[in-house]
Coordinates of C-alpha atoms and ligand atoms in Angstrom, one line a residue:
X30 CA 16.4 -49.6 86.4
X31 CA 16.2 -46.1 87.6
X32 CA 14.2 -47.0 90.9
X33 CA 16.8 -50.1 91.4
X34 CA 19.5 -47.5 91.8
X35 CA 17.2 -45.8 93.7
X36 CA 16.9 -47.8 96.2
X37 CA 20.4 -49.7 95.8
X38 CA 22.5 -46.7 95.6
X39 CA 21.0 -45.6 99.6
X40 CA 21.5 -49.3 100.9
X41 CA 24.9 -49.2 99.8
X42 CA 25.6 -45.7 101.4
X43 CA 24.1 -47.0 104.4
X44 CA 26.5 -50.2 104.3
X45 CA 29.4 -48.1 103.9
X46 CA 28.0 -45.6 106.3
X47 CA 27.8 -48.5 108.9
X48 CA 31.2 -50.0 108.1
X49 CA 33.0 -46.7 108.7
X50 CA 31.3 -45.3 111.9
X51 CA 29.8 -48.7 113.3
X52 CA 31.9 -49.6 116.3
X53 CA 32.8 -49.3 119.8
X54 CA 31.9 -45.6 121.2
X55 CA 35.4 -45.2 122.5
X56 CA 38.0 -43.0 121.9
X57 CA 40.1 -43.2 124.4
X58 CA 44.5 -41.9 124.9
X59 CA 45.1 -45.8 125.4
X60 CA 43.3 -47.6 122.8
X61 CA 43.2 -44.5 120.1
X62 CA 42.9 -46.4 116.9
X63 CA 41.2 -49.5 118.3
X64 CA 37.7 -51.3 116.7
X65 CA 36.0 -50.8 113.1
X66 CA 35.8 -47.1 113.5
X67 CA 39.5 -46.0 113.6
X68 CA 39.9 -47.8 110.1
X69 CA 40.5 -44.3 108.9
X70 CA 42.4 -42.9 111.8
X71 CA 44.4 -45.8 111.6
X72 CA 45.1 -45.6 108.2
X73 CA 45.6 -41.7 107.9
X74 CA 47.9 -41.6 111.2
X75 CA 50.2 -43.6 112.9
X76 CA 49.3 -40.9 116.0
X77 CA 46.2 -40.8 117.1
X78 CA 44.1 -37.5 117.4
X79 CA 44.2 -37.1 120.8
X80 CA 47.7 -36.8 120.6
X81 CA 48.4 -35.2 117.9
X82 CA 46.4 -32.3 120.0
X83 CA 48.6 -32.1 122.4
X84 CA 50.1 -29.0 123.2
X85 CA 48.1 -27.5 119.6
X86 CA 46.9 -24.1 120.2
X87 CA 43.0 -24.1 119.2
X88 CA 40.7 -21.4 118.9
X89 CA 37.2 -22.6 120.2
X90 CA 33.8 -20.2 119.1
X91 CA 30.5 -20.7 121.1
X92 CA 32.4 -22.4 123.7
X93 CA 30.0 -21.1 126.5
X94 CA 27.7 -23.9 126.1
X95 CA 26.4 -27.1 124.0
X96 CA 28.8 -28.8 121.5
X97 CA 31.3 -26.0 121.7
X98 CA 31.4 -26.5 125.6
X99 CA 32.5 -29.9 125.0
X100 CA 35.2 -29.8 122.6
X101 CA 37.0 -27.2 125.5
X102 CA 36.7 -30.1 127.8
X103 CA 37.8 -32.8 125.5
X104 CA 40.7 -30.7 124.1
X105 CA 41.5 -30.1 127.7
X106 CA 42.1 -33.5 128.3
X107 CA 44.0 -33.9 125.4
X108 CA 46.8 -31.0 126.5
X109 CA 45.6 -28.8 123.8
X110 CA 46.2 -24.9 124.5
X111 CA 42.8 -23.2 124.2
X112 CA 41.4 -20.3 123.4
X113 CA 37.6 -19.8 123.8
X114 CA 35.2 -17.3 122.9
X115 CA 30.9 -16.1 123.3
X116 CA 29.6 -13.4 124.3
X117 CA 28.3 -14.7 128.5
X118 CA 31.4 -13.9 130.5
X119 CA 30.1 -15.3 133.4
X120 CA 30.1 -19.2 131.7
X121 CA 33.1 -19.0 129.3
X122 CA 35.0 -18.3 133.2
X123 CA 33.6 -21.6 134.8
X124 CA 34.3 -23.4 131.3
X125 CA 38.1 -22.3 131.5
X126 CA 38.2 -23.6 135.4
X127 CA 37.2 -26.4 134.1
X128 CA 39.5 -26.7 131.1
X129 CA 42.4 -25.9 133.9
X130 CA 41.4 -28.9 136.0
X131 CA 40.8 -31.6 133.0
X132 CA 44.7 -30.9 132.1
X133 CA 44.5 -27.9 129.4
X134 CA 48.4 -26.9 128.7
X135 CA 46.5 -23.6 129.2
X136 CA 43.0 -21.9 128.6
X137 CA 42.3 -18.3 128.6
X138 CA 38.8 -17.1 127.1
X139 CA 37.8 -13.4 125.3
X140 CA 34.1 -12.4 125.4
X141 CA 32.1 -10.8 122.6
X142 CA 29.5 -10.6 119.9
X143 CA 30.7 -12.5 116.6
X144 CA 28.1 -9.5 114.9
X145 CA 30.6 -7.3 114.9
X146 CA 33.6 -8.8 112.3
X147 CA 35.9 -6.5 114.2
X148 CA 35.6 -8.8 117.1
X149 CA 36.1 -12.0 115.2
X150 CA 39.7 -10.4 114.5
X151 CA 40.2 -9.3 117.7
X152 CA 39.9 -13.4 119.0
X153 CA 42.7 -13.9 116.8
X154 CA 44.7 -11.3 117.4
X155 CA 44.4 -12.4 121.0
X156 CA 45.5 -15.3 120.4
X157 CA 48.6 -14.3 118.0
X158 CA 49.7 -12.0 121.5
X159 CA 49.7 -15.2 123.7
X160 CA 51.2 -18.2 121.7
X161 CA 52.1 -16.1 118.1
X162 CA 50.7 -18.8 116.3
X163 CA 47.8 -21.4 115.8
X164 CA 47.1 -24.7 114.7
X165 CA 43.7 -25.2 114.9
X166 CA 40.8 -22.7 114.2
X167 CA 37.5 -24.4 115.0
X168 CA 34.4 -22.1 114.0
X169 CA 30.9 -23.7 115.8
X170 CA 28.9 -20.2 117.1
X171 CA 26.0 -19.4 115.6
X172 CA 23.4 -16.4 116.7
X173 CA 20.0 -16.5 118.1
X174 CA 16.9 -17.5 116.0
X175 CA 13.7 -18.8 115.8
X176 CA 12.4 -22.2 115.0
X177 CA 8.9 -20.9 112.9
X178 CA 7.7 -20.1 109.5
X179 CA 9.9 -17.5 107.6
X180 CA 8.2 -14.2 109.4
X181 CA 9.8 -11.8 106.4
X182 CA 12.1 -10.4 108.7
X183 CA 15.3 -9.1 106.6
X184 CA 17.3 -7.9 109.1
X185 CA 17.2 -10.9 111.6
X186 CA 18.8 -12.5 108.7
X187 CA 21.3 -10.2 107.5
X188 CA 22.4 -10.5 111.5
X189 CA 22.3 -14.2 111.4
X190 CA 24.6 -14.0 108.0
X191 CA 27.1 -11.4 110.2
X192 CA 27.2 -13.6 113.1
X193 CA 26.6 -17.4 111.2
X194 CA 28.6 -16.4 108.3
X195 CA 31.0 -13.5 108.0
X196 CA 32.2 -13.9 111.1
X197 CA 33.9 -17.1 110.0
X198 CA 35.4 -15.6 106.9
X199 CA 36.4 -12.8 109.0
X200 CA 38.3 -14.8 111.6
X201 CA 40.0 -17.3 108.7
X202 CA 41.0 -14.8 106.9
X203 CA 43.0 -13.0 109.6
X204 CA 44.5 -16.3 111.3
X205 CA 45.1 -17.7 107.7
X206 CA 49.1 -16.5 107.9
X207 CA 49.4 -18.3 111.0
X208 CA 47.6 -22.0 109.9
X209 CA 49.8 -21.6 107.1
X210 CA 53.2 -21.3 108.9
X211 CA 51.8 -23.8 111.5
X212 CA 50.3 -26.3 108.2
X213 CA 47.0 -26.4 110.4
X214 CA 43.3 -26.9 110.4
X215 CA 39.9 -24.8 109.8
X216 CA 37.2 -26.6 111.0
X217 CA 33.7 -25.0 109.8
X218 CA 30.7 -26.4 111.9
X219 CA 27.8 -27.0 109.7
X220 CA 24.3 -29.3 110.3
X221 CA 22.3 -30.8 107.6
X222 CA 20.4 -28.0 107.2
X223 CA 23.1 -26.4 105.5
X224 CA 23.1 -29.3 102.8
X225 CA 19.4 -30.2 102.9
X226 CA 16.6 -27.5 103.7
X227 CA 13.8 -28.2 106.0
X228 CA 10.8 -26.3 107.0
X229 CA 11.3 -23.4 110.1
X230 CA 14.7 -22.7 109.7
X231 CA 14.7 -20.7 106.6
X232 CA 17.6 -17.9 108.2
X233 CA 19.3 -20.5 110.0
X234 CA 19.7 -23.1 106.8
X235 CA 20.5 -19.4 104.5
X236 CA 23.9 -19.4 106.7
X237 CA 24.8 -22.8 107.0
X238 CA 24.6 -23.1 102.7
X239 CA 26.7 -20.1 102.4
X240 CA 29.3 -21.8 104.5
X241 CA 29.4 -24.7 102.1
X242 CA 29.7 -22.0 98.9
X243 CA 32.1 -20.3 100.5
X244 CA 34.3 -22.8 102.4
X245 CA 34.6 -25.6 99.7
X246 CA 35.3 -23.1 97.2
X247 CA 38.5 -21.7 99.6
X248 CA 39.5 -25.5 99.9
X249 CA 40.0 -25.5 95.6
X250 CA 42.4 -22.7 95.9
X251 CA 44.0 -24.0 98.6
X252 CA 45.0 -27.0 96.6
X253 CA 45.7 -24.9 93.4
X254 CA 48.0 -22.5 95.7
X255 CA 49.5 -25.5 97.6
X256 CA 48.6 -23.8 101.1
X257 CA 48.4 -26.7 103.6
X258 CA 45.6 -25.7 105.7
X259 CA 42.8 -28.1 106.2
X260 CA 39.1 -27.7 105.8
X261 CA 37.0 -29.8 107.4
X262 CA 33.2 -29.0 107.1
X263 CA 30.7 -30.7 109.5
X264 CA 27.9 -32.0 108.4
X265 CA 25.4 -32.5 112.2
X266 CA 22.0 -34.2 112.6
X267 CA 19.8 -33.2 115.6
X268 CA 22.2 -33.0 118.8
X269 CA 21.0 -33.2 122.2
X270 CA 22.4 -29.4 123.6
X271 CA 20.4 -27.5 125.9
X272 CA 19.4 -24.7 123.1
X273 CA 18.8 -27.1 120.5
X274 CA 16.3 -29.7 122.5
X275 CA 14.8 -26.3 124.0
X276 CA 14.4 -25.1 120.5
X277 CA 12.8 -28.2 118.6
X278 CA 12.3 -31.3 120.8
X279 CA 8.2 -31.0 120.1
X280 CA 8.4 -30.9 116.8
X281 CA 11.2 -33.3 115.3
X282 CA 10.2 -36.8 116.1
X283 CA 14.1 -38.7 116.3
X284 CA 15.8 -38.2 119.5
X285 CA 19.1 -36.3 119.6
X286 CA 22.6 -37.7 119.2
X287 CA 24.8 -36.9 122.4
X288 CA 26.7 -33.7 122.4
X289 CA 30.1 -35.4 124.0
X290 CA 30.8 -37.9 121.1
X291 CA 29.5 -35.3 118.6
X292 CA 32.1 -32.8 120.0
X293 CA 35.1 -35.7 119.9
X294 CA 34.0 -36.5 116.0
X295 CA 34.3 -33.1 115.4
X296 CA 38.0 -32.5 116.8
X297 CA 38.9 -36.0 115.2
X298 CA 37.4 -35.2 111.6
X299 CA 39.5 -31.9 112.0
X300 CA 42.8 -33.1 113.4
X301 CA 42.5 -36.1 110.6
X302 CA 42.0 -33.0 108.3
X303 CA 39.2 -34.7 107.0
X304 CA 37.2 -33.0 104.2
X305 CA 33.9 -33.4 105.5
X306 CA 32.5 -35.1 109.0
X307 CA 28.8 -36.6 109.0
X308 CA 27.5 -36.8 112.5
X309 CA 25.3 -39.1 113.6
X310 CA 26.3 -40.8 110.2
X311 CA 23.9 -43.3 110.6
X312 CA 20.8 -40.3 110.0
X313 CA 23.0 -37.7 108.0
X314 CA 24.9 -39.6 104.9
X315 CA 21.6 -41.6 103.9
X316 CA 19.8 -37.9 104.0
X317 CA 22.4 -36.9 101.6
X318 CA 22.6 -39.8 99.5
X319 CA 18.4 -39.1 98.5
X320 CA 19.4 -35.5 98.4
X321 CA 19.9 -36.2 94.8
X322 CA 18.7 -39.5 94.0
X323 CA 15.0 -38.9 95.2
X324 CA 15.0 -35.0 96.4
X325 CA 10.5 -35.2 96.2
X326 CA 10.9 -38.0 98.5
X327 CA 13.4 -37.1 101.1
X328 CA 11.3 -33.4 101.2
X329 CA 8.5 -35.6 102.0
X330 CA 10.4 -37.7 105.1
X331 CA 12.0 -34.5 106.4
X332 CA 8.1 -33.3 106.8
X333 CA 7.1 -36.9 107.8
X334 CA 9.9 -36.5 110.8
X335 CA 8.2 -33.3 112.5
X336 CA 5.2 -32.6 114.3
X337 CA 4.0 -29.8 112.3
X338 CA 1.2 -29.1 113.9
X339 CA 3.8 -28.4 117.1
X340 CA 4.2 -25.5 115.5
X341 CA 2.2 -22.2 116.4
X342 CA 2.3 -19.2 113.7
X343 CA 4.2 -16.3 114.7
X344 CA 2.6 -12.8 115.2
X345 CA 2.9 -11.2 111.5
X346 CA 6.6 -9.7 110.6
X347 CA 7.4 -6.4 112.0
X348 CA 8.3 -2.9 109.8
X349 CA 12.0 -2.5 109.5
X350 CA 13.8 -0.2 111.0
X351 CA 13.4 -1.4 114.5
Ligands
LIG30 N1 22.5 -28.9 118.4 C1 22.1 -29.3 117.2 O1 21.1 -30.0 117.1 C2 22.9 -28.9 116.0 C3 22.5 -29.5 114.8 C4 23.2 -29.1 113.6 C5 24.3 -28.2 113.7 N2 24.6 -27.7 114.9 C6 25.7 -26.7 114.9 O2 26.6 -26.9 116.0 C7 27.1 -25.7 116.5 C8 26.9 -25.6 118.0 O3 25.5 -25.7 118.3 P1 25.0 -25.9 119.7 O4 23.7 -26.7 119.7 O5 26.1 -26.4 120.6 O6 24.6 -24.4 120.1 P2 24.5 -23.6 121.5 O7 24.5 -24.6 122.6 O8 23.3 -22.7 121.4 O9 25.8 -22.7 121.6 C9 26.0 -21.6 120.8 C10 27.2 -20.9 121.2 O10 27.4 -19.7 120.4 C11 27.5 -18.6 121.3 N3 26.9 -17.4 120.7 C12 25.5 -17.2 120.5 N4 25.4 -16.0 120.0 C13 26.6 -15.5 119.8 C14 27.1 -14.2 119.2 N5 26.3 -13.3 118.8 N6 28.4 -14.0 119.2 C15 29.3 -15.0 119.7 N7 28.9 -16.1 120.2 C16 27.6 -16.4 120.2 C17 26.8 -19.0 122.6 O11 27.2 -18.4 123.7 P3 26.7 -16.9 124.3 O12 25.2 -17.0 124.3 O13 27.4 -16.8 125.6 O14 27.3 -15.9 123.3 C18 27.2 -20.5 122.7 O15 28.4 -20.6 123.2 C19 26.4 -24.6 115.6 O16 27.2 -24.2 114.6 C20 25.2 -25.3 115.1 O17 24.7 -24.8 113.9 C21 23.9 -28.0 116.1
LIG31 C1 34.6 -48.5 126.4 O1 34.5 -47.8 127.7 C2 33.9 -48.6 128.7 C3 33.8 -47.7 130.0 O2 34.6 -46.6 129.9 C4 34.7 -49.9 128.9 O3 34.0 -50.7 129.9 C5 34.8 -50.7 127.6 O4 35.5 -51.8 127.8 C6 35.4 -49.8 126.5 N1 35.3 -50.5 125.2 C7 36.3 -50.5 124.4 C8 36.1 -51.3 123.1 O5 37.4 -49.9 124.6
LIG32 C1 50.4 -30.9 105.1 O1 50.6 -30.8 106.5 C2 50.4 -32.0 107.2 C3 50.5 -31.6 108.7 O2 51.7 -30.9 108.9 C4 51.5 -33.0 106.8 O3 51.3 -34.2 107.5 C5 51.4 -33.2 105.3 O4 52.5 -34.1 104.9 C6 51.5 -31.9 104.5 N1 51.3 -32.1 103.1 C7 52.0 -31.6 102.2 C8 51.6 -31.9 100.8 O5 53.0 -30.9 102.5

């Protein structure tokens, strides 16, 4: 009985899995809620996302490059106002061109370091001086790391935390007053490494958890306070960005999901002010369905799916301090 559920309980995740997200690749401004896939958008909206963007004012984080890059462009298209931030000045500039040209309502960028929470205000401050108000707040940067076995450095990881993690309390907290006049969205970017640990990312997955703690904990008193502000928190697989197939395309074995569609699920997911996006869902709601039917043998695949061997031992941890 117990391994019947075992194995029925994942097959029937992957059914609904397939029912929901199978269908055509499109998303399009003329055929919005077309094919299998818009079931929900269909029957959570009568508009569709890409217009019920338009002319929303969005804050986008990490916007400089990989996933982030891409929602600019795709909210661009959409009409969306947007406001982007990183730390390279020199890329968030061409991104914003670019933004300007795909149809943007308007697109204005502020560079920094989200390691210092005082900057994370300052973004939405900025952004209260040019539109005084927001809709959307869309938190996807993360800092630098390494791919490797845990090299017992402390500090890298209180500076991940600050950068992967405070930072996003920092700037919700101060653009919370104007999601709640505006009844908008808070869209946490996550990966399934912050649901389900694997081996090399130890810092990385430490962030991504506390996000979940954190942000689903914030949606409760939401609901108890009746503040209409949505959290959406999203759940990615492997993703084919520049950093990302740089980082880890030796070792994991599955090839990435594309960074476009991934970027238009996300804005989607948000805008439907979905609780929780799972993208590719066809790799990350079966992972999470063995999370806690089988969690021996999913450890097992997740080890199955890399090439260990890829992976060379780091010199031994510095002293702190530097
Ligand atoms: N790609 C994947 O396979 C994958 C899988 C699961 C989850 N995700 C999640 O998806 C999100 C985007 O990932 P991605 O692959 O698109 O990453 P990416 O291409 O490396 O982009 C990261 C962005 O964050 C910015 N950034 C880095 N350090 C920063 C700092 N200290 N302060 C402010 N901004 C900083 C980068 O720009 P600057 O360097 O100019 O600052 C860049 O714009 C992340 O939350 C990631 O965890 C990705
Ligand atoms: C999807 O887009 C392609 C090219 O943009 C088009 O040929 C195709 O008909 C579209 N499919 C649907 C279902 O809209
Ligand atoms: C919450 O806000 C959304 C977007 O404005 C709106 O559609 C929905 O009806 C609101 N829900 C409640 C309970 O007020």
């Amino acid at each position: 009985m117990g391994l019947l559920l075992k194995v029925l309980i994942p097959l029937l995740g992957l059914g609904l899995a397939v029912y929901f997200y199978s269908g055509p690749g499109n998303f399009s401004e003329e055929e919005p809620c077309t094919g299998v896939r818009y079931r929900l958008c269909a029957a959570l909206s009568s508009a569709s996302p890409p217009e019920m963007l338009r002319g929303k004012r969005v804050i986008v984080t990490g916007a400089s490059s990989g996933i982030g890059e891409q929602m600019a462009y795709h909210l661009a298209r959409m009409g969306a106002h947007v406001l982007l931030t990183a730390r390279t000045e020199a890329k968030l500039q061409k991104v914003v061109e670019k933004c300007l040209d795909l149809g943007a309502a308007s697109a204005r960028y502020v560079s920094g370091s989200m390691e210092s929470t005082a900057f994370a205000e300052e973004v939405v401050k900025e952004a209260e001086n040019i539109w005084g108000g927001l809709d959307m707040l869309i938190l996807n940067h993360i800092g630098r790391s390494y791919f490797n076995f845990f090299n017992g450095d402390v500090d890298h990881v209180r500076k991940l935390m600050e950068t992967n993690f405070l930072s996003y309390l920092a700037m919700t907290t101060s653009a919370l007053p104007m999601l709640k006049e505006s009844e908008g969205n808070i869209v946490v970017v996550s990966s399934i490494s912050g649901k389900v640990a694997s081996p090399f990312v130890a810092p990385y997955s430490a962030t991504k958890f506390a996000l979940e703690g954190f942000f689903s904990s914030l949606r409760h008193e939401f609901i108890i306070e009746k503040v209409n502000v949505s959290i959406t928190l999203c759940i990615l697989g492997y993703i084919n960005t520049e950093n990302a197939v740089r980082a880890v395309s030796h070792i994991i074995k599955k090839a990435p999901a594309p960074k476009e569609e991934c970027a238009m699920e996300i804005i989607r997911s948000g805008a439907l002010r979905q609780r929780e996006l799972h993208y590719p869902a066809s790799t990350v709601t079966p992972t999470l369905l063995l999370r806690d039917l089988a969690p021996e043998f999913l450890d097992g695949l997740v080890r199955n799916n890399m090439r260990v061997e890829n992976i060379k031992r780091p010199p031994p941890a510095r002293g702190s301090g530097h």
